[in-house]
PDB file of N, CA and C in Angstrom:
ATOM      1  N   UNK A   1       4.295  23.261 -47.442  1.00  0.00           N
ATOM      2  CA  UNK A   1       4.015  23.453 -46.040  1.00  0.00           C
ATOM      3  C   UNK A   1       5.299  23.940 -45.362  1.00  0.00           C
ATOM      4  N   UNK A   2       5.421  25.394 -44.368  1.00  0.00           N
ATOM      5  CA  UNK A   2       6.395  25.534 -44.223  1.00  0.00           C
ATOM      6  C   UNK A   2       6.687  24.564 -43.007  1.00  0.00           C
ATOM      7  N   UNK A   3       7.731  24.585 -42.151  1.00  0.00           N
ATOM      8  CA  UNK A   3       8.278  24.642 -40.923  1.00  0.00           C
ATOM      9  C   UNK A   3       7.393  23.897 -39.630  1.00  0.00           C
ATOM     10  N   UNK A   4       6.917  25.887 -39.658  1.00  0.00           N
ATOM     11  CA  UNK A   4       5.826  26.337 -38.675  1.00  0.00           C
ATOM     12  C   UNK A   4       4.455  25.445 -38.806  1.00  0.00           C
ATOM     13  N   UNK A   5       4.219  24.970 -40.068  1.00  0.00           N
ATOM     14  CA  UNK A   5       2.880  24.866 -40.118  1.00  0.00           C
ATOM     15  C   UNK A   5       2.747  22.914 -39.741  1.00  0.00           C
ATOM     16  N   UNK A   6       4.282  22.745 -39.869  1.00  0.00           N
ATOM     17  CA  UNK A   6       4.264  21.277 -39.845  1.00  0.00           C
ATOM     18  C   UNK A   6       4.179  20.855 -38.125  1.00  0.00           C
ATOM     19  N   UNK A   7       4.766  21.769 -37.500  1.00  0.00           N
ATOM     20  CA  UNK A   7       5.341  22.200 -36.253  1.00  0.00           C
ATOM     21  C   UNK A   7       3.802  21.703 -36.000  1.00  0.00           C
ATOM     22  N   UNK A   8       2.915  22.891 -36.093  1.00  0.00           N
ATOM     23  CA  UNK A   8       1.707  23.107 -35.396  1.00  0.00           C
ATOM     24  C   UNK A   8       1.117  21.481 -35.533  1.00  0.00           C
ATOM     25  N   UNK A   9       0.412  20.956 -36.939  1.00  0.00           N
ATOM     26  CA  UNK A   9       0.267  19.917 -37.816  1.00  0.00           C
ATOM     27  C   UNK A   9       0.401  18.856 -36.270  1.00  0.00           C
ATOM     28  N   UNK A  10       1.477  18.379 -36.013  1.00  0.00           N
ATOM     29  CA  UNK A  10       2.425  17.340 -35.356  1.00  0.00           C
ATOM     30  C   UNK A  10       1.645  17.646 -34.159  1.00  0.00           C
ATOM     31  N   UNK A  11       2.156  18.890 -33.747  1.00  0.00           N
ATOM     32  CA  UNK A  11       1.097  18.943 -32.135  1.00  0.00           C
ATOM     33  C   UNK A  11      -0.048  19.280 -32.352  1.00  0.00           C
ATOM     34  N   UNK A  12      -1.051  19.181 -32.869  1.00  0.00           N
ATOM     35  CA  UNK A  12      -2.518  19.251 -33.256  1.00  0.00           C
ATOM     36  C   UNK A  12      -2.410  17.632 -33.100  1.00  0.00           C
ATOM     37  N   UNK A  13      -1.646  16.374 -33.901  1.00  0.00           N
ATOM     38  CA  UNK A  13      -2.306  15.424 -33.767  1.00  0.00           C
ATOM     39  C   UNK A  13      -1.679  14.747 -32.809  1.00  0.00           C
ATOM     40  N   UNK A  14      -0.767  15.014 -32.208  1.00  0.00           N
ATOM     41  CA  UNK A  14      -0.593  14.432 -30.500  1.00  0.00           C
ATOM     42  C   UNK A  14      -1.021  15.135 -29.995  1.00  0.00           C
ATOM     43  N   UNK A  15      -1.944  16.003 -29.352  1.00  0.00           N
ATOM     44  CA  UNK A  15      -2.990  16.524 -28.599  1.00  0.00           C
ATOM     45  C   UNK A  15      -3.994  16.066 -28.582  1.00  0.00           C
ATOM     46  N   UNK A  16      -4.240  15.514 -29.915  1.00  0.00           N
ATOM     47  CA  UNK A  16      -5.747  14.618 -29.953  1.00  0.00           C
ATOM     48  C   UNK A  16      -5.592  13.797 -29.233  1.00  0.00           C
ATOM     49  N   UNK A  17      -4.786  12.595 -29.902  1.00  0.00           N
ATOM     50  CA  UNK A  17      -4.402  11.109 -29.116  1.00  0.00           C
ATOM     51  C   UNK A  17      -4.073  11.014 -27.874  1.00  0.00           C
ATOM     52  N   UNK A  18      -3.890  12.418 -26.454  1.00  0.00           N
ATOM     53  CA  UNK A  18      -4.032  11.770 -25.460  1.00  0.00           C
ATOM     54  C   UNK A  18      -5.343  11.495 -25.011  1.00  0.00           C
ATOM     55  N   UNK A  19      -4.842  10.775 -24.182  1.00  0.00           N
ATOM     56  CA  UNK A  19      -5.697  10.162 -23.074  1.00  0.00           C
ATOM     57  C   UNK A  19      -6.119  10.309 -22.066  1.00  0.00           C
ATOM     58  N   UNK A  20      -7.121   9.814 -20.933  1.00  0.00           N
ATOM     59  CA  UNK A  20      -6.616   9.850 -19.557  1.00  0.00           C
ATOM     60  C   UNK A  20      -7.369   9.006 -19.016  1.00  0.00           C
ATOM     61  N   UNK A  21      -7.050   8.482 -18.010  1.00  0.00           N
ATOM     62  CA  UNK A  21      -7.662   7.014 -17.277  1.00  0.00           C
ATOM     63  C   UNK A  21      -8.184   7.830 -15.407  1.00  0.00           C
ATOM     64  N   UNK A  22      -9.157   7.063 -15.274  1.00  0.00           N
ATOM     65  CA  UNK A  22      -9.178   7.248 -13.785  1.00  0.00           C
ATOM     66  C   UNK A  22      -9.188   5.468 -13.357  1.00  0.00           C
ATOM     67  N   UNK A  23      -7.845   5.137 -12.551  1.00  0.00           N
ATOM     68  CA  UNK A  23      -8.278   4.420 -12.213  1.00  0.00           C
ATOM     69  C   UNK A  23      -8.899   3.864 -10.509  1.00  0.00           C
ATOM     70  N   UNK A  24      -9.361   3.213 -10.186  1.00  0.00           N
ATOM     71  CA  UNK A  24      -9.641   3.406  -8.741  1.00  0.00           C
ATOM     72  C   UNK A  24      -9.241   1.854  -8.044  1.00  0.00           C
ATOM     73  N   UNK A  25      -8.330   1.554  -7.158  1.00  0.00           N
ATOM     74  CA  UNK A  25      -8.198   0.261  -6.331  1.00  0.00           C
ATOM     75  C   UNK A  25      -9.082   0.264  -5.095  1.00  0.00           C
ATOM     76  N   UNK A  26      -9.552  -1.006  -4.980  1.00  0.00           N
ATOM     77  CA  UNK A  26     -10.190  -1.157  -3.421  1.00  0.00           C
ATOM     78  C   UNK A  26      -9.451  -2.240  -2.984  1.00  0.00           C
ATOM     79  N   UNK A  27      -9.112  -1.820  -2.032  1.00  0.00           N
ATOM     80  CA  UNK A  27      -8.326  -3.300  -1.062  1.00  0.00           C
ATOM     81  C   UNK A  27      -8.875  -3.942  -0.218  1.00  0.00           C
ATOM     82  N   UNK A  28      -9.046  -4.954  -0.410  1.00  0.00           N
ATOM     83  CA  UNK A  28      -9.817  -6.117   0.264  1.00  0.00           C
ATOM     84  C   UNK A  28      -8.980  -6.913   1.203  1.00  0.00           C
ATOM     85  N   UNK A  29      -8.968  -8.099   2.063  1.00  0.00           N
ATOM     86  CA  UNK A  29      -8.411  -9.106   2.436  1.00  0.00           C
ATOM     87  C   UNK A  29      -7.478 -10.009   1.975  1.00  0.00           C
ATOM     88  N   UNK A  30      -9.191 -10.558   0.273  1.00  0.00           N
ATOM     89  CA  UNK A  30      -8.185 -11.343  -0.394  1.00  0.00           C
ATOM     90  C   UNK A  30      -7.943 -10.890  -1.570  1.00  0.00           C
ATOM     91  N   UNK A  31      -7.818  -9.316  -1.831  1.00  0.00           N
ATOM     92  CA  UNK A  31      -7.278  -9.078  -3.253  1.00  0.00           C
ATOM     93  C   UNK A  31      -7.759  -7.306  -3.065  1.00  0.00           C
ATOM     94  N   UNK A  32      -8.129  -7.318  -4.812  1.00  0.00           N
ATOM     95  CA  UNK A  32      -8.419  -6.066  -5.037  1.00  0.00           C
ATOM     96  C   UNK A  32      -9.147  -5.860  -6.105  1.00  0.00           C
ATOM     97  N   UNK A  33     -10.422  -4.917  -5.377  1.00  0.00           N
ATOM     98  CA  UNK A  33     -11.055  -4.477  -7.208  1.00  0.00           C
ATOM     99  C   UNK A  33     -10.469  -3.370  -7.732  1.00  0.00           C
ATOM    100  N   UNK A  34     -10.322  -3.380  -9.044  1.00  0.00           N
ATOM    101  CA  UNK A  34      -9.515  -2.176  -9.823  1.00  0.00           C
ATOM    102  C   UNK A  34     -10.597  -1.516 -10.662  1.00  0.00           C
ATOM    103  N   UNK A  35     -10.884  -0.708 -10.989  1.00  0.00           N
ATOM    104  CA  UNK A  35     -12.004  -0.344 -11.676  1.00  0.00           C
ATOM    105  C   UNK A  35     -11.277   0.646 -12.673  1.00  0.00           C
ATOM    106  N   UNK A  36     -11.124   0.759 -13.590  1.00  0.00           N
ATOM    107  CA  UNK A  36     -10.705   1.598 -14.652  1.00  0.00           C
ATOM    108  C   UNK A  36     -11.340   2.479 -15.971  1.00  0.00           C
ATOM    109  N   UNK A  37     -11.307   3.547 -15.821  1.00  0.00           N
ATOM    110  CA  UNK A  37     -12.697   4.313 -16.650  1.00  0.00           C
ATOM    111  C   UNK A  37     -11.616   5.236 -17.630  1.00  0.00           C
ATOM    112  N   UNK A  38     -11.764   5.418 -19.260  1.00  0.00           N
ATOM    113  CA  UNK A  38     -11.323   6.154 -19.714  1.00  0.00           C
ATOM    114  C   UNK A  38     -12.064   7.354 -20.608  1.00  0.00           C
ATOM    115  N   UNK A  39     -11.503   8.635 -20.755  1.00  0.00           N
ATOM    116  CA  UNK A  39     -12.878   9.299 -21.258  1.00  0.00           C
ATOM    117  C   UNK A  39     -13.777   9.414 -20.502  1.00  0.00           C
ATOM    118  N   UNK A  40     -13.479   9.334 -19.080  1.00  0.00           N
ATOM    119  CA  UNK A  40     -14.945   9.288 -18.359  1.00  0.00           C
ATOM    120  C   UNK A  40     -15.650   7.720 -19.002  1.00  0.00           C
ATOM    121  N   UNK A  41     -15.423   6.910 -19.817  1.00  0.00           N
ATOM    122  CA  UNK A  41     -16.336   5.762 -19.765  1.00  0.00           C
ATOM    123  C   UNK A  41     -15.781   4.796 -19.338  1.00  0.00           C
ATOM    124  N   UNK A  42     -16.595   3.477 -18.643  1.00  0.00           N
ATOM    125  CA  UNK A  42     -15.517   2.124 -18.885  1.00  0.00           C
ATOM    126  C   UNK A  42     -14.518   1.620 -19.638  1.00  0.00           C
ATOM    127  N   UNK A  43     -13.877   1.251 -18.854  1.00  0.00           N
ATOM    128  CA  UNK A  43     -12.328   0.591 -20.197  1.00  0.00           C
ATOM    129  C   UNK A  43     -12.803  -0.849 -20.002  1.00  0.00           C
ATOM    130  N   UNK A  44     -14.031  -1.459 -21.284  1.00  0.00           N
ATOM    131  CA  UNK A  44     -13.739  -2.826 -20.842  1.00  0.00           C
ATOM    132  C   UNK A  44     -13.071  -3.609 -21.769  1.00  0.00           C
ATOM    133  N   UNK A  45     -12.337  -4.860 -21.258  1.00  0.00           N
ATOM    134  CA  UNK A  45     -11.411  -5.576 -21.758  1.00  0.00           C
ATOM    135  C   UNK A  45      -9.872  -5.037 -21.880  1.00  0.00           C
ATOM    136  N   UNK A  46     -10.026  -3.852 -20.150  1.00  0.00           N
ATOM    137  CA  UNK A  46      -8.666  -3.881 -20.260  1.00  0.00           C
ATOM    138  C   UNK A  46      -7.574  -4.418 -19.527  1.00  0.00           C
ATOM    139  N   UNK A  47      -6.461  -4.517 -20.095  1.00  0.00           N
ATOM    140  CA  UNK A  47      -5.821  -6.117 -19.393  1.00  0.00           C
ATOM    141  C   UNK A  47      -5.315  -5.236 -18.232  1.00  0.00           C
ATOM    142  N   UNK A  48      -4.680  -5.799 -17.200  1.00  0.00           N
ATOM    143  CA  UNK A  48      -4.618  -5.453 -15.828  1.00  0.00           C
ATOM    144  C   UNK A  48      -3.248  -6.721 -15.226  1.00  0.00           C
ATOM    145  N   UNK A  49      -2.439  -6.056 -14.971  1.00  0.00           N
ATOM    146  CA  UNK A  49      -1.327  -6.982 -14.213  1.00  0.00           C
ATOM    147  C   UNK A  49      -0.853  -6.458 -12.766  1.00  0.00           C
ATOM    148  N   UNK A  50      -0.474  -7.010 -12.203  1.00  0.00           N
ATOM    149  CA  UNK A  50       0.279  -6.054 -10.811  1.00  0.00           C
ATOM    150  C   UNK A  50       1.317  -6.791 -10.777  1.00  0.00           C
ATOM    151  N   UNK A  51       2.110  -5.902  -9.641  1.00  0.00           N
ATOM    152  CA  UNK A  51       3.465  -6.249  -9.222  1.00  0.00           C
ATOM    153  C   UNK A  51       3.442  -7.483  -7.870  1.00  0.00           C
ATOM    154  N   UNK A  52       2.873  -7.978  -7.616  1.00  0.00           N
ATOM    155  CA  UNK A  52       2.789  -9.342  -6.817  1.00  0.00           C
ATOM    156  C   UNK A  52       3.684 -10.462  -7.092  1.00  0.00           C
ATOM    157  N   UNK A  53       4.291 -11.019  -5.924  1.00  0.00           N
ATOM    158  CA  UNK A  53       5.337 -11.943  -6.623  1.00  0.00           C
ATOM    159  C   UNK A  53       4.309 -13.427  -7.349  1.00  0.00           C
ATOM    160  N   UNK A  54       3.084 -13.449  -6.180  1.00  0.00           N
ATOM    161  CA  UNK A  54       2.538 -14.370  -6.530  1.00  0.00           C
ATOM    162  C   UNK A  54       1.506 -14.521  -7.789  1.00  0.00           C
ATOM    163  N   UNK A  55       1.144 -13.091  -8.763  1.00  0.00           N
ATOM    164  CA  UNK A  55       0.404 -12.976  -9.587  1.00  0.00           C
ATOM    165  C   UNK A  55       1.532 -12.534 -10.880  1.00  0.00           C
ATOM    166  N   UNK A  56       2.966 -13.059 -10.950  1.00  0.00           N
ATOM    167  CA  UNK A  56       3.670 -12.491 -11.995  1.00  0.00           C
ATOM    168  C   UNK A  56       3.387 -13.342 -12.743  1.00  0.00           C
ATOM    169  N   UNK A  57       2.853 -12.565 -14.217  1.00  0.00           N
ATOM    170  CA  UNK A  57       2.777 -13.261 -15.296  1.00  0.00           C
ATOM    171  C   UNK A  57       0.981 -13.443 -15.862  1.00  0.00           C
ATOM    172  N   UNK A  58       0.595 -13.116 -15.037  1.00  0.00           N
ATOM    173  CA  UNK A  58      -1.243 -13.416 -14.929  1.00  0.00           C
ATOM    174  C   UNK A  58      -1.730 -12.130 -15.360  1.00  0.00           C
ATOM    175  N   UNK A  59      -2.660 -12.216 -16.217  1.00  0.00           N
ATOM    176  CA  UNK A  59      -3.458 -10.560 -16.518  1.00  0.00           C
ATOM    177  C   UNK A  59      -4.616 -11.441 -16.433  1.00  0.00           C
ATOM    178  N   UNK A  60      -5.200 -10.240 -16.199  1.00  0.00           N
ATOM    179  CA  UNK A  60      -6.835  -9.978 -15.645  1.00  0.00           C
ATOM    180  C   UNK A  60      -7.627  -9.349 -16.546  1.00  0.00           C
ATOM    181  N   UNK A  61      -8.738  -9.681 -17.207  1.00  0.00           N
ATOM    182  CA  UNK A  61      -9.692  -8.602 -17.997  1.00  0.00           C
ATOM    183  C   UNK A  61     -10.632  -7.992 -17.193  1.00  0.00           C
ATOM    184  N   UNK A  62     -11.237  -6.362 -17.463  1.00  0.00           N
ATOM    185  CA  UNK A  62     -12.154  -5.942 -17.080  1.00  0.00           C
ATOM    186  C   UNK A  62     -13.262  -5.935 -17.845  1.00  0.00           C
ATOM    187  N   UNK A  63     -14.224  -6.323 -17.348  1.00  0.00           N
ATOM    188  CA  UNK A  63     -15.782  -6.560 -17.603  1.00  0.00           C
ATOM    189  C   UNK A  63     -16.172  -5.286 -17.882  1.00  0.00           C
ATOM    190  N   UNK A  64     -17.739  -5.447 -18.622  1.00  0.00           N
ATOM    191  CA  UNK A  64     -17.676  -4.762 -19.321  1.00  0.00           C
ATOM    192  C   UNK A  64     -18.398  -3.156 -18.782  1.00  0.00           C
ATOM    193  N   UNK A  65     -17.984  -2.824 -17.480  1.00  0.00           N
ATOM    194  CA  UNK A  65     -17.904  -2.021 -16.599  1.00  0.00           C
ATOM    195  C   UNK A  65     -16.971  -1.306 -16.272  1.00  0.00           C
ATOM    196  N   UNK A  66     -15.633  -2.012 -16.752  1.00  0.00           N
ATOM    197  CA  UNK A  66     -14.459  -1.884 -16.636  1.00  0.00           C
ATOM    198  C   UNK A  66     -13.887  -2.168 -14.876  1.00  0.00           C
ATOM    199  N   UNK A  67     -14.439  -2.820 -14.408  1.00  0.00           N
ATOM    200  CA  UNK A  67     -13.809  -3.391 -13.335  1.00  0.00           C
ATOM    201  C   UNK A  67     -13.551  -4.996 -13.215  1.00  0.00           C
ATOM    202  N   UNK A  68     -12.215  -5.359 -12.585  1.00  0.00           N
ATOM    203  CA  UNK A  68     -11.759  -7.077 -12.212  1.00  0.00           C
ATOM    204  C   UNK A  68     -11.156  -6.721 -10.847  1.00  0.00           C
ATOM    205  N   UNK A  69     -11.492  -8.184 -10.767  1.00  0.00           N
ATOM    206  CA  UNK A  69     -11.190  -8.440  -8.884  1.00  0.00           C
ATOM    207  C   UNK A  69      -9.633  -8.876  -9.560  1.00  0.00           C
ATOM    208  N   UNK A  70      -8.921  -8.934  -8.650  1.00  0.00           N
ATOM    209  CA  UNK A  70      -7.951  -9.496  -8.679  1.00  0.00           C
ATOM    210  C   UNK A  70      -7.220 -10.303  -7.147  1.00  0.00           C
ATOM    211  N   UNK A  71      -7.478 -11.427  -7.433  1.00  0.00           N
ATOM    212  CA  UNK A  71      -6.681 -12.301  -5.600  1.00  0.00           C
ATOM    213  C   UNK A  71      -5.323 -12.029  -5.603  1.00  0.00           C
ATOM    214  N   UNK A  72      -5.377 -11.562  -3.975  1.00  0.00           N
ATOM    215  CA  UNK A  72      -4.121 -11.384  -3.915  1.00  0.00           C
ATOM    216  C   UNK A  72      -3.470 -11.391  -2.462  1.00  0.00           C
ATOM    217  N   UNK A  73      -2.207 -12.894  -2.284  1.00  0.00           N
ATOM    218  CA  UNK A  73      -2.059 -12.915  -0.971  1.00  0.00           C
ATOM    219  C   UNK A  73      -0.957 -12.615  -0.496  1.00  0.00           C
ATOM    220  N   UNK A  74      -0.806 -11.428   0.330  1.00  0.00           N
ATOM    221  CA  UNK A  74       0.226 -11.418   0.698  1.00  0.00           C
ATOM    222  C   UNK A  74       0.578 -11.654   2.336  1.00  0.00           C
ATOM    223  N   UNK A  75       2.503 -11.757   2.836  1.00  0.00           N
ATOM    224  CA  UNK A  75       1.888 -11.839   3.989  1.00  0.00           C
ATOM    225  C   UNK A  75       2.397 -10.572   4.833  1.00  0.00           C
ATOM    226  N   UNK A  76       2.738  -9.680   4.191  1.00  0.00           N
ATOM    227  CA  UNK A  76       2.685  -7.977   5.252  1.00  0.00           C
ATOM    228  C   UNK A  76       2.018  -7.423   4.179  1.00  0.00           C
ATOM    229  N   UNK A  77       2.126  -5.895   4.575  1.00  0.00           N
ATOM    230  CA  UNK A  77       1.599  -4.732   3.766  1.00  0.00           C
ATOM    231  C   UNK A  77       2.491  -4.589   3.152  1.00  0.00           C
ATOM    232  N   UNK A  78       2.111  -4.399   1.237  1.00  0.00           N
ATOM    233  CA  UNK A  78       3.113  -3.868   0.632  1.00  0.00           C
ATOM    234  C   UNK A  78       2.423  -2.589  -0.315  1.00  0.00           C
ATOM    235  N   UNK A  79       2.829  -1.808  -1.209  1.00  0.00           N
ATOM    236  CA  UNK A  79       2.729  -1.264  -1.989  1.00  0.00           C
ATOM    237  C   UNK A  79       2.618  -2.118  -3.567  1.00  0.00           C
ATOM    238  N   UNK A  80       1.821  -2.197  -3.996  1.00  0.00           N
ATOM    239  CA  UNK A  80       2.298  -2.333  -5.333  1.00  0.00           C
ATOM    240  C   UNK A  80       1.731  -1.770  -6.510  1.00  0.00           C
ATOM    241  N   UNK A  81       2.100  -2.235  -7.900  1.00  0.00           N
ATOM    242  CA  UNK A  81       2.070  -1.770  -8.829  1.00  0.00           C
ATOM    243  C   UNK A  81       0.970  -2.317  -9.936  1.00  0.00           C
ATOM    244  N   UNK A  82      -0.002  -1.551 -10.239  1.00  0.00           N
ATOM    245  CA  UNK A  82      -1.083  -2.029 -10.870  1.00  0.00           C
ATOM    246  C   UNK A  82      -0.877  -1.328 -12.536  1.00  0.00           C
ATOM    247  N   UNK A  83      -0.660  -2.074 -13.610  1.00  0.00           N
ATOM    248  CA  UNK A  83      -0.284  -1.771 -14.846  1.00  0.00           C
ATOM    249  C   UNK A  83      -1.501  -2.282 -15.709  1.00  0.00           C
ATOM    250  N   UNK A  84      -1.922  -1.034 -16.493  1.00  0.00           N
ATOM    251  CA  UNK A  84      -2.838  -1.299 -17.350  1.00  0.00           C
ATOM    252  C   UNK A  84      -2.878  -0.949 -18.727  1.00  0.00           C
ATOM    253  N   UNK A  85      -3.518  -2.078 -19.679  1.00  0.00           N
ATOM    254  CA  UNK A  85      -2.984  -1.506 -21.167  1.00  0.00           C
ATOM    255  C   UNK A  85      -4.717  -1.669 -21.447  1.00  0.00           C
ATOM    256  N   UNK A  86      -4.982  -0.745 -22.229  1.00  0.00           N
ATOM    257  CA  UNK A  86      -6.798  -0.452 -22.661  1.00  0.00           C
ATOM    258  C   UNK A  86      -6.756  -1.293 -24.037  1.00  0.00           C
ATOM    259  N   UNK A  87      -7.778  -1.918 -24.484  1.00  0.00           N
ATOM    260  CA  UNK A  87      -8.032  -1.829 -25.994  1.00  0.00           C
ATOM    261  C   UNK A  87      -7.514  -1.030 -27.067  1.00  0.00           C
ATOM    262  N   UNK A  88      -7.353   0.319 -26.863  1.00  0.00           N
ATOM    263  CA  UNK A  88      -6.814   1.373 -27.893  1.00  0.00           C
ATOM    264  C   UNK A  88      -5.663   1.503 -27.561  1.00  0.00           C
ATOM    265  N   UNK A  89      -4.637   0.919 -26.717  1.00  0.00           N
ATOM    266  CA  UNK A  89      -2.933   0.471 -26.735  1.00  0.00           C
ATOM    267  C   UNK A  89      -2.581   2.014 -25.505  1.00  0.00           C
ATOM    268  N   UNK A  90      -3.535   2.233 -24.922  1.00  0.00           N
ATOM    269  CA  UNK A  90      -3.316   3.324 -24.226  1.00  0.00           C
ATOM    270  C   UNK A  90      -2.791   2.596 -22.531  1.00  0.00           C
ATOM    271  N   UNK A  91      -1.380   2.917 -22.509  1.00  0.00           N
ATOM    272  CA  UNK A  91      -1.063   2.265 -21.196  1.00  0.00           C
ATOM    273  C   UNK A  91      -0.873   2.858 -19.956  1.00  0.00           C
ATOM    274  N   UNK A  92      -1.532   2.658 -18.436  1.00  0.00           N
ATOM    275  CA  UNK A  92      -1.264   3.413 -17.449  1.00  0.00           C
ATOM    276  C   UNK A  92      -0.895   2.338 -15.995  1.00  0.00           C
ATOM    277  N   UNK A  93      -0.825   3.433 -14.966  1.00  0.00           N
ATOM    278  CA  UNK A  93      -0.119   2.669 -13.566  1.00  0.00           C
ATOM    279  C   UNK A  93      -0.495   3.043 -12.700  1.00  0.00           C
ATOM    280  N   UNK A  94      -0.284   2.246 -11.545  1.00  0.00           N
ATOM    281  CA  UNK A  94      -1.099   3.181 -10.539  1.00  0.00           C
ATOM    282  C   UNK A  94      -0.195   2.597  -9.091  1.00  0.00           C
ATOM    283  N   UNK A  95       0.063   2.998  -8.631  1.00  0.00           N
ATOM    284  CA  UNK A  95       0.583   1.978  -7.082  1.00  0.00           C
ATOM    285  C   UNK A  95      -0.225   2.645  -6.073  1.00  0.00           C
ATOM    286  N   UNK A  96      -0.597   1.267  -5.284  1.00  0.00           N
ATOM    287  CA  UNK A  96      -1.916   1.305  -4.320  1.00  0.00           C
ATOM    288  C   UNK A  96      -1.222   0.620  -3.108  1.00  0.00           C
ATOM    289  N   UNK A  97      -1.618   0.467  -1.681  1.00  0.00           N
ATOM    290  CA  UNK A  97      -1.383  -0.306  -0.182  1.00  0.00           C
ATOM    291  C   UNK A  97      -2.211  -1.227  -0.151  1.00  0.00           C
ATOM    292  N   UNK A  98      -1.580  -2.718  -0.367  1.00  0.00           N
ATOM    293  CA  UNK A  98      -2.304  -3.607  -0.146  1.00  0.00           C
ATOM    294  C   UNK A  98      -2.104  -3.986   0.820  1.00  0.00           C
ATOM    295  N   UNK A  99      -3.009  -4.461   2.368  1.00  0.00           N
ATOM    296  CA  UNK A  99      -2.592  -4.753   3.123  1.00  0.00           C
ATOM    297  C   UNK A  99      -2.550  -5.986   3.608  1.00  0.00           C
ATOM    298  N   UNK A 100      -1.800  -6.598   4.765  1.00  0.00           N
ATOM    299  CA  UNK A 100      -1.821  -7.911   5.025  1.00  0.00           C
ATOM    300  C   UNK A 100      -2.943  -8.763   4.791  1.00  0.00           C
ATOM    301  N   UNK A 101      -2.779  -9.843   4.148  1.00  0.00           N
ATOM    302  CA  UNK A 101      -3.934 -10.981   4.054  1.00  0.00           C
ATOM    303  C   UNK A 101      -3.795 -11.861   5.138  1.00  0.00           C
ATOM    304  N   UNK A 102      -3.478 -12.161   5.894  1.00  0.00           N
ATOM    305  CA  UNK A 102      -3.303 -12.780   6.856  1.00  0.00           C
ATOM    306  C   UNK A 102      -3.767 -12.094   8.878  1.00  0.00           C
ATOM    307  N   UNK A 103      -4.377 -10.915   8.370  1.00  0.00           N
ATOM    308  CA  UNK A 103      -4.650 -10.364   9.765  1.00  0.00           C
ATOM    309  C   UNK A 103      -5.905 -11.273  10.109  1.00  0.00           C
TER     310      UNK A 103
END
């Protein structure tokens, strides 16, 4: 096999293996639904963490719809960071406006 052909080979099979996620946040009062679809299908059972001081350390599974609520209180508006790893080790992010829980 020359070079070239290994060249091609290599990117033929990382072209396959990507991915792509849509994910979608809704912000609620007391939290957020995350809904996460890959392939166009549900991602279910995929774990789900955010950047919350009060949810560090906690993952969330998605049903088998691929959506989880997640509670979440804060007391201004912040931004944060929603991190997701799928069943097939495929990992993505998303940062969303969560807004005050306390209005």
């Amino acid at each position: 096999m020359t070079f070239k052909q290994a060249s091609i080979a290599v990117l033929m099979l990382s072209a396959s293996s990507l991915s792509w996620a849509d994910i979608r946040i809704i912000d609620t009062q007391s939290g957020s639904w995350v809904k996460v679809t890959e392939q166009g299908k549900p991602a279910a059972n995929a774990r789900v963490s955010v950047s919350n001081p009060a949810n560090r350390g906690k993952v969330y599974k998605t049903n088998e719809h691929g959506e989880v609520f997640i509670p979440l209180y804060t007391r201004h508006s912040s931004t944060l960071t929603y991190s997701i790893l799928t069943e097939e080790w495929n990992e993505y992010s998303k940062r969303s406006l969560h807004t005050d829980s306390f209005d």
